[in-house]
PDB file of C-alpha atoms and ligand atoms in Angstrom:
ATOM      1  CA  MET F1059       2.988  -8.087 -18.155  1.00 97.00           C
ATOM      2  CA  ILE F1060       1.884  -8.120 -14.525  1.00 98.00           C
ATOM      3  CA  ASP F1061       0.871  -5.629 -11.807  1.00 98.00           C
ATOM      4  CA  LEU F1062       1.978  -6.342  -8.237  1.00 98.00           C
ATOM      5  CA  HIS F1063       0.421  -3.325  -6.472  1.00 98.00           C
ATOM      6  CA  THR F1064      -3.307  -2.460  -6.498  1.00 98.00           C
ATOM      7  CA  HIS F1065      -5.946  -1.308  -3.981  1.00 97.00           C
ATOM      8  CA  SER F1066      -9.679  -2.071  -3.868  1.00 96.00           C
ATOM      9  CA  THR F1067     -12.660  -0.947  -1.779  1.00 93.00           C
ATOM     10  CA  VAL F1068     -11.376  -3.299   0.927  1.00 92.00           C
ATOM     11  CA  SER F1069      -9.016  -0.409   1.759  1.00 90.00           C
ATOM     12  CA  ASP F1070      -8.795   2.990   0.079  1.00 89.00           C
ATOM     13  CA  GLY F1071      -9.375   2.043  -3.568  1.00 93.00           C
ATOM     14  CA  SER F1072     -12.658   2.840  -5.328  1.00 92.00           C
ATOM     15  CA  ASP F1073     -13.171  -0.421  -7.262  1.00 96.00           C
ATOM     16  CA  PRO F1074     -14.299  -3.722  -5.738  1.00 96.00           C
ATOM     17  CA  PRO F1075     -11.726  -6.559  -5.714  1.00 98.00           C
ATOM     18  CA  GLU F1076     -13.410  -8.337  -8.645  1.00 98.00           C
ATOM     19  CA  ARG F1077     -13.191  -5.178 -10.750  1.00 98.00           C
ATOM     20  CA  ILE F1078      -9.429  -4.905 -10.136  1.00 98.00           C
ATOM     21  CA  VAL F1079      -9.052  -8.343 -11.716  1.00 98.00           C
ATOM     22  CA  GLU F1080     -11.221  -7.343 -14.698  1.00 98.00           C
ATOM     23  CA  LEU F1081      -9.163  -4.181 -15.227  1.00 98.00           C
ATOM     24  CA  ALA F1082      -5.971  -6.263 -15.147  1.00 98.00           C
ATOM     25  CA  VAL F1083      -7.342  -8.572 -17.836  1.00 98.00           C
ATOM     26  CA  GLU F1084      -8.467  -5.593 -19.949  1.00 98.00           C
ATOM     27  CA  ALA F1085      -4.942  -4.154 -19.699  1.00 98.00           C
ATOM     28  CA  GLY F1086      -3.428  -7.462 -20.841  1.00 98.00           C
ATOM     29  CA  CYS F1087      -1.914  -8.623 -17.536  1.00 98.00           C
ATOM     30  CA  SER F1088      -1.157 -12.311 -16.974  1.00 98.00           C
ATOM     31  CA  ALA F1089      -1.125 -11.813 -13.189  1.00 98.00           C
ATOM     32  CA  VAL F1090      -2.283  -9.185 -10.714  1.00 98.00           C
ATOM     33  CA  ALA F1091      -1.660  -8.798  -6.989  1.00 98.00           C
ATOM     34  CA  LEU F1092      -4.308  -7.238  -4.771  1.00 98.00           C
ATOM     35  CA  THR F1093      -2.446  -5.345  -2.022  1.00 98.00           C
ATOM     36  CA  ASP F1094      -5.004  -3.611   0.185  1.00 96.00           C
ATOM     37  CA  HIS F1095      -3.783  -1.830   3.324  1.00 93.00           C
ATOM     38  CA  ASP F1096      -3.705  -4.170   6.365  1.00 91.00           C
ATOM     39  CA  SER F1097      -6.245  -6.625   4.945  1.00 92.00           C
ATOM     40  CA  LEU F1098      -6.528  -9.840   2.938  1.00 95.00           C
ATOM     41  CA  ALA F1099     -10.337  -9.656   2.848  1.00 94.00           C
ATOM     42  CA  GLY F1100     -10.459  -8.987  -0.905  1.00 96.00           C
ATOM     43  CA  ILE F1101      -8.361 -11.981  -1.885  1.00 97.00           C
ATOM     44  CA  GLY F1102     -11.223 -14.522  -1.895  1.00 97.00           C
ATOM     45  CA  PRO F1103     -13.561 -12.582  -4.207  1.00 98.00           C
ATOM     46  CA  ALA F1104     -10.664 -11.451  -6.410  1.00 98.00           C
ATOM     47  CA  ARG F1105      -9.426 -15.022  -6.799  1.00 98.00           C
ATOM     48  CA  THR F1106     -12.882 -16.302  -7.767  1.00 98.00           C
ATOM     49  CA  ARG F1107     -13.043 -13.677 -10.524  1.00 98.00           C
ATOM     50  CA  ALA F1108      -9.444 -14.396 -11.579  1.00 98.00           C
ATOM     51  CA  GLU F1109     -10.173 -18.110 -11.938  1.00 98.00           C
ATOM     52  CA  ALA F1110     -13.213 -17.336 -14.090  1.00 98.00           C
ATOM     53  CA  LEU F1111     -11.150 -15.047 -16.337  1.00 98.00           C
ATOM     54  CA  GLY F1112      -8.042 -17.232 -16.501  1.00 97.00           C
ATOM     55  CA  VAL F1113      -5.600 -14.771 -14.912  1.00 98.00           C
ATOM     56  CA  THR F1114      -3.312 -15.355 -11.916  1.00 98.00           C
ATOM     57  CA  LEU F1115      -4.288 -13.650  -8.651  1.00 98.00           C
ATOM     58  CA  VAL F1116      -1.365 -13.061  -6.305  1.00 98.00           C
ATOM     59  CA  PRO F1117      -2.504 -12.672  -2.685  1.00 98.00           C
ATOM     60  CA  GLY F1118      -1.026  -9.610  -1.006  1.00 98.00           C
ATOM     61  CA  CYS F1119      -1.400  -6.618   1.280  1.00 97.00           C
ATOM     62  CA  GLU F1120       0.459  -3.408   2.172  1.00 97.00           C
ATOM     63  CA  ILE F1121       1.578  -2.423   5.664  1.00 96.00           C
ATOM     64  CA  SER F1122       2.606   1.082   6.770  1.00 92.00           C
ATOM     65  CA  CYS F1123       5.592   0.721   9.105  1.00 94.00           C
ATOM     66  CA  HIS F1124       7.555   2.988  11.429  1.00 91.00           C
ATOM     67  CA  PRO F1125       9.094   5.696   9.285  1.00 88.00           C
ATOM     68  CA  VAL F1126      12.755   5.529   8.366  1.00 87.00           C
ATOM     69  CA  GLY F1127      14.423   8.788   7.442  1.00 74.00           C
ATOM     70  CA  VAL F1128      11.941  11.613   6.941  1.00 78.00           C
ATOM     71  CA  GLY F1129       9.153   9.762   5.139  1.00 82.00           C
ATOM     72  CA  GLY F1130       7.018   6.675   5.386  1.00 88.00           C
ATOM     73  CA  LEU F1131       8.057   3.043   5.041  1.00 95.00           C
ATOM     74  CA  HIS F1132       5.440   0.913   3.282  1.00 97.00           C
ATOM     75  CA  VAL F1133       5.910  -2.828   2.899  1.00 98.00           C
ATOM     76  CA  LEU F1134       4.176  -5.003   0.316  1.00 98.00           C
ATOM     77  CA  VAL F1135       3.520  -8.574   1.380  1.00 98.00           C
ATOM     78  CA  TYR F1136       2.973 -11.441  -1.077  1.00 98.00           C
ATOM     79  CA  PHE F1137       1.803 -15.066  -0.908  1.00 98.00           C
ATOM     80  CA  VAL F1138       0.300 -14.936   2.600  1.00 95.00           C
ATOM     81  CA  GLU F1139      -3.199 -16.440   2.620  1.00 89.00           C
ATOM     82  CA  ASP F1140      -6.037 -15.449   4.941  1.00 85.00           C
ATOM     83  CA  GLY F1141      -6.140 -18.031   7.721  1.00 83.00           C
ATOM     84  CA  GLY F1142      -4.072 -18.720  10.796  1.00 82.00           C
ATOM     85  CA  SER F1143      -0.559 -17.334  10.507  1.00 92.00           C
ATOM     86  CA  PRO F1144       1.548 -14.905  12.545  1.00 95.00           C
ATOM     87  CA  LEU F1145       1.063 -12.124  10.002  1.00 95.00           C
ATOM     88  CA  VAL F1146      -2.711 -12.567   9.788  1.00 95.00           C
ATOM     89  CA  GLY F1147      -2.943 -12.250  13.588  1.00 94.00           C
ATOM     90  CA  GLU F1148      -0.947  -9.039  13.453  1.00 94.00           C
ATOM     91  CA  LEU F1149      -3.117  -7.646  10.630  1.00 92.00           C
ATOM     92  CA  GLY F1150      -6.137  -8.149  12.900  1.00 91.00           C
ATOM     93  CA  ARG F1151      -4.469  -6.069  15.617  1.00 92.00           C
ATOM     94  CA  LEU F1152      -3.549  -3.352  13.120  1.00 91.00           C
ATOM     95  CA  ARG F1153      -7.160  -3.143  11.934  1.00 89.00           C
ATOM     96  CA  VAL F1154      -8.470  -2.774  15.513  1.00 92.00           C
ATOM     97  CA  ASP F1155      -5.953  -0.010  16.044  1.00 93.00           C
ATOM     98  CA  ARG F1156      -6.978   1.679  12.785  1.00 92.00           C
ATOM     99  CA  HIS F1157     -10.608   1.606  13.906  1.00 93.00           C
ATOM    100  CA  GLU F1158      -9.737   3.237  17.244  1.00 95.00           C
ATOM    101  CA  ARG F1159      -7.664   5.863  15.415  1.00 96.00           C
ATOM    102  CA  ASN F1160     -10.572   6.591  13.076  1.00 96.00           C
ATOM    103  CA  VAL F1161     -13.013   7.082  15.968  1.00 96.00           C
ATOM    104  CA  ALA F1162     -10.546   9.410  17.709  1.00 97.00           C
ATOM    105  CA  LEU F1163      -9.975  11.284  14.455  1.00 97.00           C
ATOM    106  CA  VAL F1164     -13.692  12.067  14.108  1.00 97.00           C
ATOM    107  CA  GLU F1165     -13.691  13.426  17.670  1.00 97.00           C
ATOM    108  CA  ARG F1166     -10.597  15.512  16.986  1.00 98.00           C
ATOM    109  CA  LEU F1167     -12.069  17.026  13.813  1.00 98.00           C
ATOM    110  CA  VAL F1168     -15.333  17.833  15.593  1.00 97.00           C
ATOM    111  CA  SER F1169     -13.362  19.512  18.386  1.00 97.00           C
ATOM    112  CA  LEU F1170     -11.608  21.566  15.676  1.00 97.00           C
ATOM    113  CA  GLY F1171     -15.017  22.759  14.488  1.00 96.00           C
ATOM    114  CA  VAL F1172     -15.420  20.486  11.449  1.00 96.00           C
ATOM    115  CA  PRO F1173     -18.982  19.141  11.134  1.00 94.00           C
ATOM    116  CA  ILE F1174     -18.144  15.525  10.382  1.00 95.00           C
ATOM    117  CA  THR F1175     -19.565  12.179  11.558  1.00 95.00           C
ATOM    118  CA  PHE F1176     -18.227   8.638  11.549  1.00 95.00           C
ATOM    119  CA  ASP F1177     -21.112   7.555   9.307  1.00 94.00           C
ATOM    120  CA  MET F1178     -20.126  10.099   6.667  1.00 93.00           C
ATOM    121  CA  VAL F1179     -16.645   8.644   6.460  1.00 94.00           C
ATOM    122  CA  VAL F1180     -17.834   5.040   6.468  1.00 93.00           C
ATOM    123  CA  ALA F1181     -20.253   5.867   3.640  1.00 91.00           C
ATOM    124  CA  ARG F1182     -17.293   7.063   1.565  1.00 87.00           C
ATOM    125  CA  ALA F1183     -15.218   3.990   2.342  1.00 86.00           C
ATOM    126  CA  GLY F1184     -18.024   1.513   1.658  1.00 82.00           C
ATOM    127  CA  SER F1185     -17.292  -0.334   4.902  1.00 82.00           C
ATOM    128  CA  GLU F1186     -16.116   0.443   8.421  1.00 86.00           C
ATOM    129  CA  GLU F1187     -12.978  -1.688   8.010  1.00 82.00           C
ATOM    130  CA  GLY F1188     -11.836   0.123   4.904  1.00 82.00           C
ATOM    131  CA  VAL F1189     -11.757   3.637   6.372  1.00 91.00           C
ATOM    132  CA  GLY F1190      -8.486   5.494   5.911  1.00 90.00           C
ATOM    133  CA  ARG F1191      -7.329   9.090   5.926  1.00 94.00           C
ATOM    134  CA  PRO F1192      -8.140   9.540   2.216  1.00 91.00           C
ATOM    135  CA  HIS F1193     -11.830   9.048   3.111  1.00 93.00           C
ATOM    136  CA  PHE F1194     -11.535  11.664   5.842  1.00 96.00           C
ATOM    137  CA  ALA F1195      -9.922  13.964   3.295  1.00 96.00           C
ATOM    138  CA  ALA F1196     -12.835  13.481   0.891  1.00 94.00           C
ATOM    139  CA  ALA F1197     -15.328  14.173   3.687  1.00 96.00           C
ATOM    140  CA  LEU F1198     -13.429  17.338   4.644  1.00 97.00           C
ATOM    141  CA  VAL F1199     -13.742  18.533   1.051  1.00 96.00           C
ATOM    142  CA  ALA F1200     -17.452  17.629   0.995  1.00 95.00           C
ATOM    143  CA  VAL F1201     -18.249  19.734   4.086  1.00 96.00           C
ATOM    144  CA  GLY F1202     -16.188  22.651   2.778  1.00 97.00           C
ATOM    145  CA  ALA F1203     -13.385  22.409   5.358  1.00 97.00           C
ATOM    146  CA  ALA F1204     -10.781  21.834   2.645  1.00 97.00           C
ATOM    147  CA  GLU F1205     -10.487  22.673  -1.040  1.00 97.00           C
ATOM    148  CA  SER F1206      -8.954  19.414  -2.200  1.00 95.00           C
ATOM    149  CA  ILE F1207      -7.677  16.086  -0.916  1.00 94.00           C
ATOM    150  CA  GLU F1208      -4.147  17.509  -0.735  1.00 95.00           C
ATOM    151  CA  ASP F1209      -5.431  20.608   1.052  1.00 98.00           C
ATOM    152  CA  ALA F1210      -7.223  18.384   3.597  1.00 98.00           C
ATOM    153  CA  PHE F1211      -3.942  16.601   4.362  1.00 97.00           C
ATOM    154  CA  ASP F1212      -2.026  19.890   4.514  1.00 97.00           C
ATOM    155  CA  ARG F1213      -4.536  21.554   6.833  1.00 97.00           C
ATOM    156  CA  TYR F1214      -5.559  18.634   9.048  1.00 98.00           C
ATOM    157  CA  LEU F1215      -4.492  15.067   8.376  1.00 97.00           C
ATOM    158  CA  ALA F1216      -0.785  14.917   7.582  1.00 94.00           C
ATOM    159  CA  ASN F1217       1.799  14.034  10.222  1.00 88.00           C
ATOM    160  CA  GLY F1218       2.362  17.178  12.307  1.00 92.00           C
ATOM    161  CA  ARG F1219      -0.985  18.745  11.419  1.00 96.00           C
ATOM    162  CA  PRO F1220      -3.741  19.349  14.034  1.00 97.00           C
ATOM    163  CA  ALA F1221      -5.778  16.222  13.308  1.00 97.00           C
ATOM    164  CA  TYR F1222      -2.875  13.795  12.956  1.00 96.00           C
ATOM    165  CA  ILE F1223      -3.366  10.850  15.303  1.00 95.00           C
ATOM    166  CA  ARG F1224      -0.769   8.102  15.501  1.00 90.00           C
ATOM    167  CA  LYS F1225      -1.686   4.488  15.065  1.00 88.00           C
ATOM    168  CA  SER F1226       0.555   1.656  16.186  1.00 85.00           C
ATOM    169  CA  ARG F1227       3.047   0.451  13.638  1.00 89.00           C
ATOM    170  CA  LEU F1228       5.501  -2.369  13.113  1.00 94.00           C
ATOM    171  CA  SER F1229       9.083  -1.856  11.987  1.00 95.00           C
ATOM    172  CA  GLY F1230      10.236  -3.090   8.578  1.00 96.00           C
ATOM    173  CA  PRO F1231      12.263  -5.946  10.121  1.00 96.00           C
ATOM    174  CA  ASP F1232       9.222  -6.912  12.297  1.00 96.00           C
ATOM    175  CA  VAL F1233       7.170  -7.304   9.134  1.00 97.00           C
ATOM    176  CA  ALA F1234       9.939  -9.254   7.399  1.00 97.00           C
ATOM    177  CA  ARG F1235      10.034 -11.758  10.262  1.00 97.00           C
ATOM    178  CA  LEU F1236       6.233 -12.139  10.488  1.00 97.00           C
ATOM    179  CA  VAL F1237       5.973 -12.539   6.717  1.00 97.00           C
ATOM    180  CA  ARG F1238       8.678 -15.188   6.510  1.00 96.00           C
ATOM    181  CA  ASP F1239       7.109 -17.062   9.441  1.00 95.00           C
ATOM    182  CA  SER F1240       3.864 -16.962   7.431  1.00 96.00           C
ATOM    183  CA  GLY F1241       5.378 -18.327   4.223  1.00 96.00           C
ATOM    184  CA  GLY F1242       5.415 -15.057   2.294  1.00 97.00           C
ATOM    185  CA  VAL F1243       7.812 -12.484   0.835  1.00 98.00           C
ATOM    186  CA  ALA F1244       8.199  -8.839   1.946  1.00 98.00           C
ATOM    187  CA  VAL F1245       8.996  -6.091  -0.574  1.00 98.00           C
ATOM    188  CA  LEU F1246       9.900  -2.436   0.033  1.00 98.00           C
ATOM    189  CA  ALA F1247       7.093  -0.387  -1.600  1.00 98.00           C
ATOM    190  CA  HIS F1248       7.712   2.906  -3.494  1.00 98.00           C
ATOM    191  CA  PRO F1249      11.154   3.392  -1.858  1.00 97.00           C
ATOM    192  CA  TYR F1250      11.339   7.164  -2.472  1.00 97.00           C
ATOM    193  CA  SER F1251       8.395   7.671  -0.100  1.00 95.00           C
ATOM    194  CA  THR F1252      11.004   7.254   2.633  1.00 95.00           C
ATOM    195  CA  GLY F1253      12.238  10.678   1.598  1.00 94.00           C
ATOM    196  CA  LEU F1254      15.697   9.169   1.094  1.00 94.00           C
ATOM    197  CA  GLU F1255      17.868   8.813  -1.983  1.00 94.00           C
ATOM    198  CA  GLY F1256      21.481   8.060  -2.841  1.00 94.00           C
ATOM    199  CA  PRO F1257      23.678   6.569  -0.095  1.00 96.00           C
ATOM    200  CA  ALA F1258      21.074   7.140   2.652  1.00 95.00           C
ATOM    201  CA  LEU F1259      18.494   5.113   0.720  1.00 96.00           C
ATOM    202  CA  ALA F1260      21.092   2.452  -0.086  1.00 97.00           C
ATOM    203  CA  GLN F1261      21.861   2.048   3.603  1.00 96.00           C
ATOM    204  CA  VAL F1262      18.185   1.509   4.498  1.00 96.00           C
ATOM    205  CA  VAL F1263      17.678  -0.906   1.591  1.00 97.00           C
ATOM    206  CA  GLY F1264      20.754  -2.850   2.697  1.00 98.00           C
ATOM    207  CA  GLU F1265      19.403  -3.125   6.247  1.00 97.00           C
ATOM    208  CA  LEU F1266      16.005  -4.301   5.035  1.00 97.00           C
ATOM    209  CA  ALA F1267      17.622  -6.882   2.742  1.00 98.00           C
ATOM    210  CA  GLU F1268      19.633  -8.091   5.730  1.00 98.00           C
ATOM    211  CA  SER F1269      16.422  -8.404   7.789  1.00 97.00           C
ATOM    212  CA  GLY F1270      14.853 -10.735   5.206  1.00 97.00           C
ATOM    213  CA  PHE F1271      13.202  -8.595   2.532  1.00 98.00           C
ATOM    214  CA  GLY F1272      12.928 -10.337  -0.849  1.00 98.00           C
ATOM    215  CA  GLY F1273      12.359  -7.410  -3.166  1.00 98.00           C
ATOM    216  CA  ILE F1274      12.220  -3.695  -3.842  1.00 98.00           C
ATOM    217  CA  GLU F1275       9.509  -1.962  -5.894  1.00 98.00           C
ATOM    218  CA  ALA F1276      11.643  -0.497  -8.665  1.00 98.00           C
ATOM    219  CA  ILE F1277       9.145  -0.256 -11.545  1.00 97.00           C
ATOM    220  CA  TYR F1278       6.588   1.981  -9.844  1.00 96.00           C
ATOM    221  CA  GLY F1279       3.691   3.760 -11.553  1.00 88.00           C
ATOM    222  CA  ARG F1280       4.812   7.273 -10.657  1.00 93.00           C
ATOM    223  CA  TYR F1281       8.617   6.886 -10.966  1.00 95.00           C
ATOM    224  CA  SER F1282      10.699   8.221 -13.826  1.00 94.00           C
ATOM    225  CA  PRO F1283      12.961   5.987 -15.943  1.00 94.00           C
ATOM    226  CA  ARG F1284      15.960   7.399 -14.048  1.00 95.00           C
ATOM    227  CA  GLN F1285      14.434   6.540 -10.668  1.00 96.00           C
ATOM    228  CA  ARG F1286      13.489   3.053 -11.842  1.00 97.00           C
ATOM    229  CA  GLN F1287      17.072   2.570 -12.934  1.00 97.00           C
ATOM    230  CA  GLU F1288      18.533   3.719  -9.593  1.00 97.00           C
ATOM    231  CA  LEU F1289      16.213   1.303  -7.769  1.00 98.00           C
ATOM    232  CA  GLY F1290      17.073  -1.506 -10.188  1.00 98.00           C
ATOM    233  CA  ASN F1291      20.731  -0.913  -9.336  1.00 98.00           C
ATOM    234  CA  LEU F1292      19.942  -1.164  -5.613  1.00 98.00           C
ATOM    235  CA  ALA F1293      18.096  -4.434  -6.272  1.00 98.00           C
ATOM    236  CA  ARG F1294      21.164  -5.911  -7.960  1.00 98.00           C
ATOM    237  CA  ARG F1295      23.514  -4.604  -5.294  1.00 98.00           C
ATOM    238  CA  PHE F1296      21.542  -6.161  -2.429  1.00 98.00           C
ATOM    239  CA  ASP F1297      20.316  -9.263  -4.273  1.00 98.00           C
ATOM    240  CA  LEU F1298      16.656  -8.222  -4.166  1.00 98.00           C
ATOM    241  CA  VAL F1299      14.007  -8.869  -6.809  1.00 98.00           C
ATOM    242  CA  ALA F1300      13.161  -5.664  -8.711  1.00 98.00           C
ATOM    243  CA  THR F1301       9.359  -5.805  -8.566  1.00 98.00           C
ATOM    244  CA  GLY F1302       6.791  -3.374  -9.904  1.00 98.00           C
ATOM    245  CA  GLY F1303       3.212  -2.220  -9.890  1.00 98.00           C
ATOM    246  CA  SER F1304       0.891   0.686 -10.517  1.00 97.00           C
ATOM    247  CA  ASP F1305      -0.395   1.416  -6.971  1.00 97.00           C
ATOM    248  CA  TYR F1306      -3.805   1.706  -8.609  1.00 98.00           C
ATOM    249  CA  HIS F1307      -6.412   3.264  -6.273  1.00 96.00           C
ATOM    250  CA  GLY F1308      -9.153   4.206  -8.774  1.00 95.00           C
ATOM    251  CA  ASP F1309     -10.747   7.631  -8.304  1.00 90.00           C
ATOM    252  CA  SER F1310      -8.276   9.021  -5.761  1.00 84.00           C
ATOM    253  CA  LYS F1311      -5.303   8.536  -8.133  1.00 91.00           C
ATOM    254  CA  PRO F1312      -6.980   8.932 -11.528  1.00 92.00           C
ATOM    255  CA  ASP F1313      -3.662   9.171 -13.383  1.00 94.00           C
ATOM    256  CA  LEU F1314      -2.853   5.498 -12.706  1.00 96.00           C
ATOM    257  CA  GLY F1315      -4.262   2.462 -14.549  1.00 97.00           C
ATOM    258  CA  VAL F1316      -4.044  -1.185 -13.526  1.00 98.00           C
ATOM    259  CA  GLY F1317      -1.076  -2.746 -15.335  1.00 97.00           C
ATOM    260  CA  THR F1318      -0.177   0.397 -17.254  1.00 96.00           C
ATOM    261  CA  GLY F1319       0.345   3.043 -14.543  1.00 96.00           C
ATOM    262  CA  ARG F1320       0.629   6.345 -16.411  1.00 95.00           C
ATOM    263  CA  GLY F1321       0.978   4.449 -19.670  1.00 94.00           C
ATOM    264  CA  ASP F1322       4.681   3.692 -19.407  1.00 93.00           C
ATOM    265  CA  LEU F1323       4.541   0.829 -16.897  1.00 95.00           C
ATOM    266  CA  LYS F1324       5.397  -2.671 -18.025  1.00 95.00           C
ATOM    267  CA  VAL F1325       6.399  -5.152 -15.345  1.00 97.00           C
ATOM    268  CA  PRO F1326       7.712  -8.344 -17.014  1.00 98.00           C
ATOM    269  CA  ASP F1327       5.986 -11.669 -16.294  1.00 98.00           C
ATOM    270  CA  ARG F1328       9.262 -13.197 -15.066  1.00 98.00           C
ATOM    271  CA  VAL F1329       9.262 -10.985 -11.946  1.00 98.00           C
ATOM    272  CA  LEU F1330       6.516 -13.131 -10.415  1.00 98.00           C
ATOM    273  CA  GLY F1331       8.614 -16.281 -10.740  1.00 98.00           C
ATOM    274  CA  GLN F1332      11.618 -14.491  -9.254  1.00 98.00           C
ATOM    275  CA  LEU F1333       9.502 -13.414  -6.291  1.00 98.00           C
ATOM    276  CA  GLU F1334       8.072 -16.906  -5.777  1.00 98.00           C
ATOM    277  CA  ALA F1335      11.635 -18.235  -5.637  1.00 98.00           C
ATOM    278  CA  ARG F1336      12.169 -16.054  -2.521  1.00 97.00           C
ATOM    279  CA  ARG F1337       9.455 -17.793  -0.523  1.00 96.00           C
ATOM    280  CA  PRO F1338      10.786 -19.643   2.508  1.00 94.00           C
ATOM    281  CA  GLY F1339      11.411 -23.236   1.497  1.00 85.00           C
ATOM    282  CA  ALA F1340      11.121 -22.484  -2.244  1.00 82.00           C
TER     283      ALA F1340
HETATM  284  P1  AMP W 141      -4.095   5.817   6.786  1.00 81.97           P
HETATM  285  O1  AMP W 141      -3.476   4.457   6.547  1.00 81.97           O
HETATM  286  O2  AMP W 141      -5.558   5.766   7.048  1.00 81.97           O
HETATM  287  O3  AMP W 141      -3.332   6.615   7.804  1.00 81.97           O
HETATM  288  O4  AMP W 141      -3.964   6.607   5.395  1.00 81.97           O
HETATM  289  C1  AMP W 141      -2.780   6.546   4.677  1.00 81.97           C
HETATM  290  C2  AMP W 141      -3.061   6.884   3.227  1.00 81.97           C
HETATM  291  O5  AMP W 141      -3.320   8.283   3.118  1.00 81.97           O
HETATM  292  C3  AMP W 141      -1.858   6.638   2.344  1.00 81.97           C
HETATM  293  O6  AMP W 141      -1.860   5.326   1.815  1.00 81.97           O
HETATM  294  C4  AMP W 141      -2.039   7.643   1.243  1.00 81.97           C
HETATM  295  O7  AMP W 141      -2.864   7.072   0.218  1.00 81.97           O
HETATM  296  C5  AMP W 141      -2.802   8.771   1.891  1.00 81.97           C
HETATM  297  N1  AMP W 141      -1.944   9.925   2.207  1.00 81.97           N
HETATM  298  C6  AMP W 141      -1.066  10.031   3.241  1.00 81.97           C
HETATM  299  N2  AMP W 141      -0.476  11.252   3.244  1.00 81.97           N
HETATM  300  C7  AMP W 141      -1.008  11.934   2.189  1.00 81.97           C
HETATM  301  C8  AMP W 141      -0.825  13.254   1.636  1.00 81.97           C
HETATM  302  N3  AMP W 141       0.018  14.138   2.193  1.00 81.97           N
HETATM  303  N4  AMP W 141      -1.559  13.593   0.536  1.00 81.97           N
HETATM  304  C9  AMP W 141      -2.419  12.708  -0.018  1.00 81.97           C
HETATM  305  N5  AMP W 141      -2.633  11.451   0.443  1.00 81.97           N
HETATM  306  C10 AMP W 141      -1.945  11.070   1.527  1.00 81.97           C
HETATM  307 FE1   FE W 142      -3.558   3.734  -0.176  1.00 81.97          FE
HETATM  308 FE1   FE W 143       1.894   2.728  -0.156  1.00 81.97          FE
HETATM  309 ZN1   ZN W 144      -0.271   1.104  -2.168  1.00 81.97          ZN
END
């Protein structure tokens, strides 16, 4: 089995990249993709550990795009290496924008009367680059401004709440083009996060397939067998690879394990070969 969706301390996961690889081996995975938000910085250390342990490390990342429908559109990117490529340049811009958003978010929370500092949030993230809203949520809980992570999003951080600050985003087709120009494959992550289902979801999936997507994340840690089946049907209909992964984050999503998800995840080895066959020029 394999796991094509994990997060480390490079973004909002709680385990270092090397530890993700160790957890994959412990779970019995033959391959694991590291898919941190907006960054390939964990790929080097993860690959070194993977080579030592004899497991395949698939380079990856996850990009939050302009929403479609009512929810978010997240895109998983595979096979793009850190180094000069159109996508890597764009990731750099996204990280600068994230940093500016984070600084503005601290100011906004302070103006709302929350005693929070940038250093507090960075301390939670482990590095300045890795800071995301989940770290703000944890800090809000720590200072008593929220009761839980969910409560922090509901009161302050979610879209439409008082401390929501936009950051610049690409569209799904933008990402597809950048990824193909960089030699990689784009995959629609956790499709139900779009808030769509049925014909409305099928229409969006069809448009993304048309724009160059290679896969759809059908076997997802938190999806039911029925949902996985509906997404598998969409994959067949639009000639996309039905991929899968846990979306492991460590402490912030304690119900999910690398490779195993909630215990019922099992992404077949062959999916990796199918995905590789979608690389430009493959
Ligand atoms: P950021 O990229 O810094 O804006 O943070 C986005 C991350 O925040 C997502 O990947 C989720 O892990 C988390 N997130 C977004 N909305 C919520 C929510 N309503 N409840 C819990 N976590 C959320
Ligand atoms: Fe995340
Ligand atoms: Fe995501
Ligand atoms: Zn993710």
